[in-house]
Amino acid sequence: AADTMHIENAGQHKSARHFSFGAAVPRDRCVFGAHMLQSILKAATAYSMRRGEDDMYYSELVKKACVLMFEAHKNDLDKGGYPYVFHPFYLAAQMEDEASTCVALLHDVIEDHGDEYTYTDLESAGFPKEVLDALHLLTHADGVAYMDYVKALAENPIARKVKLADLKHNLDSRRLSGQKPAKNDTYLQAIAYLRAWNNADRARPFCRTKKKK
């Protein structure tokens, strides 16, 4: 979210509480929007295929998340000038299950557009508690130190997985024409912390089953 810019007056957002989440993107929507969404879906699929997987995770709930995310971010650019919608799709293509894919798609919606979308809207649209819980943790509240925010989300496996993918993408200097992001050192610190949590999680089953001598 810190890497998002909004194009003012480029179009009007539609409030989530008035949006038809279950529908595909309307055919009469602007040509730019339809073509952009098609390009993003192709890019996400191509990425997942390069990783040796059959495809991005698809379901009716993921479709809702796709449409909602596109509607929320369609006028946003990242700091490198790319349409911001590519970022959540890039993360979503790396997820292996429905909940994580939805969280990856929606992870910046409330933080960037909380004046138009709420957790109540997402709940009403049918997103389950595990998705909402992870989104709450991934939304960086004003006034909270970055590492405090990271430490709070680390205990949630979905939030941790999505945040790791988010941080790695934000560290990709190619998005900024070869420049390091302003928070480069903080992002590296956050990645190290979350990876340590992953290592600890992998070690826990062994610790539980190891018999005392």
mmCIF file of C-alpha atoms in Angstrom, residues 2-212:
data_model
loop_
_atom_site.group_PDB
_atom_site.id
_atom_site.type_symbol
_atom_site.label_atom_id
_atom_site.label_comp_id
_atom_site.label_asym_id
_atom_site.label_seq_id
_atom_site.Cartn_x
_atom_site.Cartn_y
_atom_site.Cartn_z
ATOM 1 C CA ALA A 2 2.910 2.320 0.664
ATOM 2 C CA ASP A 3 3.864 1.750 -2.972
ATOM 3 C CA THR A 4 0.513 2.855 -4.406
ATOM 4 C CA MET A 5 -0.394 6.079 -6.191
ATOM 5 C CA HIS A 6 -3.943 6.970 -7.217
ATOM 6 C CA ILE A 7 -4.917 8.691 -10.458
ATOM 7 C CA GLU A 8 -7.300 11.377 -9.321
ATOM 8 C CA ASN A 9 -10.465 11.861 -11.366
ATOM 9 C CA ALA A 10 -9.543 9.004 -13.682
ATOM 10 C CA GLY A 11 -12.880 7.391 -12.979
ATOM 11 C CA GLN A 12 -15.346 6.721 -10.238
ATOM 12 C CA HIS A 13 -15.071 3.817 -7.834
ATOM 13 C CA LYS A 14 -18.205 1.855 -7.133
ATOM 14 C CA SER A 15 -18.790 1.142 -3.470
ATOM 15 C CA ALA A 16 -18.400 -2.510 -2.552
ATOM 16 C CA ARG A 17 -21.773 -2.554 -0.882
ATOM 17 C CA HIS A 18 -23.359 -1.706 -4.255
ATOM 18 C CA PHE A 19 -21.155 -3.960 -6.377
ATOM 19 C CA SER A 20 -22.275 -7.270 -7.869
ATOM 20 C CA PHE A 21 -19.490 -9.476 -6.555
ATOM 21 C CA GLY A 22 -20.689 -12.659 -8.197
ATOM 22 C CA ALA A 23 -20.788 -11.224 -11.710
ATOM 23 C CA ALA A 24 -18.067 -11.141 -14.306
ATOM 24 C CA VAL A 25 -16.724 -7.755 -15.379
ATOM 25 C CA PRO A 26 -19.582 -6.140 -17.351
ATOM 26 C CA ARG A 27 -19.129 -6.110 -21.141
ATOM 27 C CA ASP A 28 -20.162 -2.469 -21.326
ATOM 28 C CA ARG A 29 -17.401 -1.337 -18.954
ATOM 29 C CA CYS A 30 -14.716 0.805 -20.584
ATOM 30 C CA VAL A 31 -12.596 -1.044 -23.160
ATOM 31 C CA PHE A 32 -9.424 -0.170 -21.248
ATOM 32 C CA GLY A 33 -10.706 -1.945 -18.150
ATOM 33 C CA ALA A 34 -11.768 -5.092 -19.985
ATOM 34 C CA HIS A 35 -8.511 -5.357 -21.920
ATOM 35 C CA MET A 36 -6.470 -4.641 -18.809
ATOM 36 C CA LEU A 37 -8.183 -7.373 -16.812
ATOM 37 C CA GLN A 38 -7.687 -9.862 -19.647
ATOM 38 C CA SER A 39 -3.980 -8.986 -19.863
ATOM 39 C CA ILE A 40 -3.521 -9.372 -16.122
ATOM 40 C CA LEU A 41 -5.178 -12.788 -16.089
ATOM 41 C CA LYS A 42 -2.920 -13.929 -18.931
ATOM 42 C CA ALA A 43 0.162 -12.610 -17.136
ATOM 43 C CA ALA A 44 -0.763 -14.321 -13.882
ATOM 44 C CA THR A 45 -1.414 -17.607 -15.678
ATOM 45 C CA ALA A 46 1.864 -17.369 -17.594
ATOM 46 C CA TYR A 47 3.744 -16.786 -14.357
ATOM 47 C CA SER A 48 2.212 -19.795 -12.624
ATOM 48 C CA MET A 49 2.960 -21.986 -15.662
ATOM 49 C CA ARG A 50 6.626 -20.894 -15.611
ATOM 50 C CA ARG A 51 6.718 -22.119 -12.022
ATOM 51 C CA GLY A 52 5.770 -25.593 -13.245
ATOM 52 C CA GLU A 53 2.170 -25.413 -12.047
ATOM 53 C CA ASP A 54 -0.970 -26.044 -14.059
ATOM 54 C CA ASP A 55 -2.537 -22.659 -13.412
ATOM 55 C CA MET A 56 -3.512 -20.006 -10.911
ATOM 56 C CA TYR A 57 -6.052 -21.184 -8.326
ATOM 57 C CA TYR A 58 -9.560 -20.549 -9.675
ATOM 58 C CA SER A 59 -12.916 -20.674 -7.884
ATOM 59 C CA GLU A 60 -16.076 -18.609 -7.562
ATOM 60 C CA LEU A 61 -14.669 -16.940 -4.449
ATOM 61 C CA VAL A 62 -11.418 -16.097 -6.240
ATOM 62 C CA LYS A 63 -13.504 -14.623 -9.068
ATOM 63 C CA LYS A 64 -15.225 -12.344 -6.549
ATOM 64 C CA ALA A 65 -11.849 -11.282 -5.178
ATOM 65 C CA CYS A 66 -10.543 -10.617 -8.711
ATOM 66 C CA VAL A 67 -13.459 -8.398 -9.645
ATOM 67 C CA LEU A 68 -13.422 -6.534 -6.336
ATOM 68 C CA MET A 69 -9.661 -5.976 -6.454
ATOM 69 C CA PHE A 70 -9.784 -4.744 -10.038
ATOM 70 C CA GLU A 71 -12.616 -2.345 -9.250
ATOM 71 C CA ALA A 72 -10.763 -0.968 -6.206
ATOM 72 C CA HIS A 73 -7.332 -0.548 -7.821
ATOM 73 C CA LYS A 74 -8.170 0.119 -11.469
ATOM 74 C CA ASN A 75 -7.049 3.765 -11.229
ATOM 75 C CA ASP A 76 -3.945 3.119 -9.115
ATOM 76 C CA LEU A 77 -0.325 3.043 -10.235
ATOM 77 C CA ASP A 78 2.644 1.668 -8.345
ATOM 78 C CA LYS A 79 5.680 3.876 -7.754
ATOM 79 C CA GLY A 80 7.268 2.595 -10.938
ATOM 80 C CA GLY A 81 4.271 3.751 -12.960
ATOM 81 C CA TYR A 82 2.816 0.291 -13.598
ATOM 82 C CA PRO A 83 -0.934 -0.347 -13.155
ATOM 83 C CA TYR A 84 -1.184 -1.428 -9.520
ATOM 84 C CA VAL A 85 -3.521 -4.305 -10.302
ATOM 85 C CA PHE A 86 -0.550 -6.284 -11.625
ATOM 86 C CA HIS A 87 0.913 -6.448 -8.098
ATOM 87 C CA PRO A 88 -1.908 -8.344 -6.329
ATOM 88 C CA PHE A 89 -2.324 -10.628 -9.348
ATOM 89 C CA TYR A 90 1.407 -11.388 -9.263
ATOM 90 C CA LEU A 91 1.117 -12.381 -5.608
ATOM 91 C CA ALA A 92 -2.061 -14.392 -6.201
ATOM 92 C CA ALA A 93 -0.340 -16.466 -8.893
ATOM 93 C CA GLN A 94 2.093 -17.680 -6.237
ATOM 94 C CA MET A 95 -0.593 -19.007 -3.869
ATOM 95 C CA GLU A 96 -1.689 -22.648 -3.748
ATOM 96 C CA ASP A 97 -5.122 -22.474 -2.111
ATOM 97 C CA GLU A 98 -8.345 -20.496 -2.267
ATOM 98 C CA ALA A 99 -8.007 -18.506 0.959
ATOM 99 C CA SER A 100 -4.428 -17.403 0.301
ATOM 100 C CA THR A 101 -5.275 -16.459 -3.298
ATOM 101 C CA CYS A 102 -8.175 -14.277 -2.131
ATOM 102 C CA VAL A 103 -6.026 -12.634 0.537
ATOM 103 C CA ALA A 104 -3.263 -11.922 -1.990
ATOM 104 C CA LEU A 105 -5.760 -10.287 -4.338
ATOM 105 C CA LEU A 106 -7.419 -8.199 -1.626
ATOM 106 C CA HIS A 107 -4.473 -7.420 0.663
ATOM 107 C CA ASP A 108 -4.356 -3.673 -0.124
ATOM 108 C CA VAL A 109 -8.039 -2.940 -0.785
ATOM 109 C CA ILE A 110 -8.940 -1.781 2.743
ATOM 110 C CA GLU A 111 -5.612 -0.083 3.399
ATOM 111 C CA ASP A 112 -5.700 1.927 0.167
ATOM 112 C CA HIS A 113 -9.470 2.367 -0.268
ATOM 113 C CA GLY A 114 -10.962 1.945 3.196
ATOM 114 C CA ASP A 115 -13.228 4.930 2.544
ATOM 115 C CA GLU A 116 -15.064 2.856 -0.069
ATOM 116 C CA TYR A 117 -14.639 -0.762 1.025
ATOM 117 C CA THR A 118 -15.066 -2.266 4.482
ATOM 118 C CA TYR A 119 -14.601 -5.640 6.168
ATOM 119 C CA THR A 120 -18.376 -5.776 6.490
ATOM 120 C CA ASP A 121 -18.637 -5.507 2.710
ATOM 121 C CA LEU A 122 -16.193 -8.383 2.294
ATOM 122 C CA GLU A 123 -18.029 -10.516 4.844
ATOM 123 C CA SER A 124 -21.358 -9.818 3.133
ATOM 124 C CA ALA A 125 -19.795 -10.838 -0.177
ATOM 125 C CA GLY A 126 -19.090 -14.274 1.269
ATOM 126 C CA PHE A 127 -15.415 -14.142 2.193
ATOM 127 C CA PRO A 128 -14.795 -16.487 5.150
ATOM 128 C CA LYS A 129 -13.300 -15.676 8.534
ATOM 129 C CA GLU A 130 -9.839 -17.013 7.651
ATOM 130 C CA VAL A 131 -9.642 -14.550 4.748
ATOM 131 C CA LEU A 132 -10.957 -11.635 6.818
ATOM 132 C CA ASP A 133 -8.612 -12.387 9.724
ATOM 133 C CA ALA A 134 -5.575 -12.361 7.431
ATOM 134 C CA LEU A 135 -6.731 -9.143 5.739
ATOM 135 C CA HIS A 136 -7.127 -7.433 9.117
ATOM 136 C CA LEU A 137 -3.540 -8.317 9.978
ATOM 137 C CA LEU A 138 -2.176 -7.289 6.570
ATOM 138 C CA THR A 139 -3.774 -3.846 6.750
ATOM 139 C CA HIS A 140 -1.073 -1.552 8.101
ATOM 140 C CA ALA A 141 -2.773 0.990 10.369
ATOM 141 C CA ASP A 142 -1.522 4.565 10.563
ATOM 142 C CA GLY A 143 0.849 5.201 13.446
ATOM 143 C CA VAL A 144 1.949 1.574 13.824
ATOM 144 C CA ALA A 145 5.688 0.988 13.403
ATOM 145 C CA TYR A 146 6.376 -1.243 10.412
ATOM 146 C CA MET A 147 8.130 -4.030 12.305
ATOM 147 C CA ASP A 148 5.403 -4.023 14.987
ATOM 148 C CA TYR A 149 2.906 -4.533 12.171
ATOM 149 C CA VAL A 150 4.994 -7.376 10.724
ATOM 150 C CA LYS A 151 5.394 -9.060 14.115
ATOM 151 C CA ALA A 152 1.629 -8.937 14.676
ATOM 152 C CA LEU A 153 0.810 -10.640 11.370
ATOM 153 C CA ALA A 154 3.560 -13.267 11.632
ATOM 154 C CA GLU A 155 1.491 -15.666 13.735
ATOM 155 C CA ASN A 156 -1.113 -16.049 10.986
ATOM 156 C CA PRO A 157 0.158 -18.495 8.307
ATOM 157 C CA ILE A 158 -1.890 -16.974 5.478
ATOM 158 C CA ALA A 159 -0.936 -13.399 6.317
ATOM 159 C CA ARG A 160 2.701 -14.431 6.682
ATOM 160 C CA LYS A 161 2.762 -16.203 3.308
ATOM 161 C CA VAL A 162 1.130 -13.307 1.467
ATOM 162 C CA LYS A 163 3.322 -10.723 3.203
ATOM 163 C CA LEU A 164 6.493 -12.572 2.241
ATOM 164 C CA ALA A 165 5.411 -12.566 -1.405
ATOM 165 C CA ASP A 166 4.448 -8.889 -1.089
ATOM 166 C CA LEU A 167 7.820 -7.903 0.376
ATOM 167 C CA LYS A 168 9.787 -9.807 -2.252
ATOM 168 C CA HIS A 169 7.852 -8.108 -5.039
ATOM 169 C CA ASN A 170 8.278 -4.692 -3.417
ATOM 170 C CA LEU A 171 12.041 -5.315 -3.276
ATOM 171 C CA ASP A 172 12.231 -6.007 -7.013
ATOM 172 C CA SER A 173 14.199 -3.005 -8.269
ATOM 173 C CA ARG A 174 13.046 -3.681 -11.832
ATOM 174 C CA ARG A 175 9.680 -2.202 -10.835
ATOM 175 C CA LEU A 176 11.493 1.071 -10.060
ATOM 176 C CA SER A 177 13.775 1.244 -13.105
ATOM 177 C CA GLY A 178 16.670 -0.286 -11.191
ATOM 178 C CA GLN A 179 16.311 1.826 -8.044
ATOM 179 C CA LYS A 180 16.069 0.312 -4.578
ATOM 180 C CA PRO A 181 12.774 0.991 -2.756
ATOM 181 C CA ALA A 182 12.919 3.627 -0.032
ATOM 182 C CA LYS A 183 12.195 0.984 2.622
ATOM 183 C CA ASN A 184 14.704 -1.526 1.251
ATOM 184 C CA ASP A 185 16.427 -2.239 4.597
ATOM 185 C CA THR A 186 13.128 -2.441 6.485
ATOM 186 C CA TYR A 187 11.708 -4.873 3.922
ATOM 187 C CA LEU A 188 14.807 -7.077 4.219
ATOM 188 C CA GLN A 189 14.471 -7.050 8.013
ATOM 189 C CA ALA A 190 10.805 -8.019 7.718
ATOM 190 C CA ILE A 191 11.593 -10.888 5.326
ATOM 191 C CA ALA A 192 14.232 -12.245 7.709
ATOM 192 C CA TYR A 193 11.749 -12.107 10.580
ATOM 193 C CA LEU A 194 8.973 -13.884 8.658
ATOM 194 C CA ARG A 195 11.357 -16.544 7.332
ATOM 195 C CA ALA A 196 12.454 -17.220 10.901
ATOM 196 C CA TRP A 197 8.790 -17.824 11.758
ATOM 197 C CA ASN A 198 8.503 -20.246 8.828
ATOM 198 C CA ASN A 199 11.565 -22.139 10.012
ATOM 199 C CA ALA A 200 10.165 -22.307 13.537
ATOM 200 C CA ASP A 201 6.836 -23.626 12.220
ATOM 201 C CA ARG A 202 8.574 -26.362 10.257
ATOM 202 C CA ALA A 203 10.531 -27.363 13.363
ATOM 203 C CA ARG A 204 7.510 -27.545 15.688
ATOM 204 C CA PRO A 205 6.093 -30.907 14.499
ATOM 205 C CA PHE A 206 9.494 -32.498 15.097
ATOM 206 C CA CYS A 207 9.686 -30.982 18.553
ATOM 207 C CA ARG A 208 6.215 -32.289 19.446
ATOM 208 C CA THR A 209 6.907 -35.834 18.310
ATOM 209 C CA LYS A 210 10.432 -36.190 19.638
ATOM 210 C CA LYS A 211 10.398 -38.471 22.654
ATOM 211 C CA LYS A 212 12.176 -37.498 25.818
#
